Amino acid sequence: MAKVDVGKKILSENDRVAAENRKLFDAAGALVLNFISSPGSGKTTLLEATLDRMPSDLKVLVIEGDVSTTRDLDRVKAHGATGVQINTGGGCHLSARMVAEVLPELNIADADIIFIENVGNLICPSTYDLGEDAKVVLLSTTEGDDKPMKYPSIFHESRLAILNKIDLLPHLDYDDTRAEREVSVLNADCDFLRLSARTGDGVDTWIEWITKRLEEKRS
Amino acid sequence: MAKVDVGKKILSENDRVAAENRKLFDAAGALVLNFISSPGSGKTTLLEATLDRMPSDLKVLVIEGDVSTTRDLDRVKAHGATGVQINTGGGCHLSARMVAEVLPELNIADADIIFIENVGNLICPSTYDLGEDAKVVLLSTTEGDDKPMKYPSIFHESRLAILNKIDLLPHLDYDDTRAEREVSVLNADCDFLRLSARTGDGVDTWIEWITKRLEEKRS
């Protein structure tokens, strides 16, 4: 069927470009994390909190993906980030090609950490390799504790699941142990962290997770 | 380019099947609403609250769309709904064909209201007509007040935007007038309602909105 053939061709072409991106990232020794979540789970707020607490000797770059607007890039720039915005103009995920096209605008060779914030979508971005070292999926306590099993693909693909907005737990009917259990059933190799990007609670543990991955990559 | 041609062909075939669905819905005099939102904005919780408060002389059917699991159908059934679950198996939106294929399982001819709960995704479902009378988009106060401009397509397509989880406003930094303003800039014909599906606050106004649309359709 034409649809399937075109779909396969797109994914195989994406994998080819992702491998080229990965070569550039690896040559720089930079750790690249691809952030994926529903709209409004707090990816940008977590990036802001992360930028504020990141060890100052680490050079951080941010690639922001959105359907429309440069709002997220404006926000992380206000926290000192160097970065670039990709607007997909309706597209529901970033592709390796979109990332490849903005890399010349960034000084990759000097980078230690590169955060890629994907388009807010829990489904489509899970299929596309961008050349990252790891996908990181964000959940939020306000979304309901039943999400992992309902959107399994991204949890299969992620190295870490972050439960954000734990400061709101007292006001919600959210069972965080259920969410953690569902993630571990889907992917026993996926780590699980709880934090609040707004209050900063748990953010230090997340920064330790990042620096440990960076050490592993460079060892 | 092959990709574009296949995309156009898929949408035109979808429109053809959507028109067939619409004929069936119109013949029954049933009002059909296509619910779209991010994962966890509260579509299912709102359906539960709606089922509990709907005038008892109105016959309601529910079509549940999810990537995986029958959890949402189980929940609305517990509130007395008759319905059917569609699992897309990775697909990021419902299509008119998926809806057409389950219609024989439902007694459409007898229905007054048909709720279609789309897959949790603020992007892809906006492009697909299912044969509905109106798309209804849900926002939630926990997602951030900047979402309309970042995901404009669904607000262009919707007849109503519902801001859910207003019970959490005291615990959040959410400017609901900003969200409402952004929706009205994107689409002046899109109504805007505030409610809490959890506490029931504002749900009666939403039920009035539905019954008014049903009267309009039948007049």
Tab-separated table of N, CA and C in Angstrom, chain A residues 21-32 107-114 214 217-218:
chain	number	residue	atom	x	y	z
A	21	ASN	N	23.354	13.285	12.723
A	21	ASN	CA	23.299	14.172	13.904
A	21	ASN	C	24.091	13.565	15.057
A	22	ARG	N	23.886	12.250	15.273
A	22	ARG	CA	24.529	11.576	16.410
A	22	ARG	C	26.047	11.633	16.292
A	23	LYS	N	26.563	11.497	15.066
A	23	LYS	CA	28.017	11.596	14.858
A	23	LYS	C	28.539	12.956	15.307
A	24	LEU	N	27.811	14.019	14.945
A	24	LEU	CA	28.222	15.374	15.347
A	24	LEU	C	28.176	15.528	16.860
A	25	PHE	N	27.097	15.035	17.466
A	25	PHE	CA	26.954	15.155	18.920
A	25	PHE	C	28.081	14.372	19.620
A	26	ASP	N	28.344	13.159	19.140
A	26	ASP	CA	29.361	12.313	19.782
A	26	ASP	C	30.756	12.911	19.616
A	27	ALA	N	31.019	13.495	18.451
A	27	ALA	CA	32.327	14.113	18.215
A	27	ALA	C	32.569	15.243	19.217
A	28	ALA	N	31.470	15.926	19.603
A	28	ALA	CA	31.584	17.025	20.567
A	28	ALA	C	31.610	16.512	22.008
A	29	GLY	N	31.296	15.226	22.190
A	29	GLY	CA	31.186	14.678	23.548
A	29	GLY	C	30.003	15.265	24.302
A	30	ALA	N	29.000	15.722	23.566
A	30	ALA	CA	27.831	16.348	24.208
A	30	ALA	C	26.742	15.309	24.478
A	31	LEU	N	26.135	15.427	25.638
A	31	LEU	CA	24.988	14.576	25.983
A	31	LEU	C	23.720	15.238	25.442
A	32	VAL	N	22.929	14.488	24.674
A	32	VAL	CA	21.736	15.060	24.042
A	32	VAL	C	20.491	14.355	24.561
A	107	ASN	N	26.841	26.342	18.298
A	107	ASN	CA	28.240	25.937	18.427
A	107	ASN	C	28.314	24.570	19.127
A	108	ILE	N	27.953	23.526	18.375
A	108	ILE	CA	27.860	22.168	18.918
A	108	ILE	C	29.190	21.712	19.513
A	109	ALA	N	30.285	22.041	18.838
A	109	ALA	CA	31.603	21.517	19.237
A	109	ALA	C	31.954	21.872	20.678
A	110	ASP	N	31.416	22.979	21.147
A	110	ASP	CA	31.702	23.459	22.503
A	110	ASP	C	30.716	22.964	23.559
A	111	ALA	N	29.650	22.296	23.137
A	111	ALA	CA	28.546	21.995	24.062
A	111	ALA	C	28.834	20.788	24.943
A	112	ASP	N	28.333	20.822	26.172
A	112	ASP	CA	28.352	19.658	27.055
A	112	ASP	C	26.987	18.954	27.073
A	113	ILE	N	25.940	19.759	27.147
A	113	ILE	CA	24.579	19.222	27.212
A	113	ILE	C	23.729	19.914	26.153
A	114	ILE	N	22.950	19.132	25.406
A	114	ILE	CA	21.990	19.724	24.466
A	114	ILE	C	20.609	19.176	24.807
A	214	LEU	N	26.242	12.141	31.529
A	214	LEU	CA	27.334	12.796	30.799
A	214	LEU	C	28.664	12.102	31.107
A	217	LYS	N	28.853	8.825	29.294
A	217	LYS	CA	29.099	9.000	27.856
A	217	LYS	C	30.565	9.274	27.584
A	218	ARG	N	31.198	10.013	28.496
A	218	ARG	CA	32.590	10.433	28.259
A	218	ARG	C	33.624	9.451	28.827
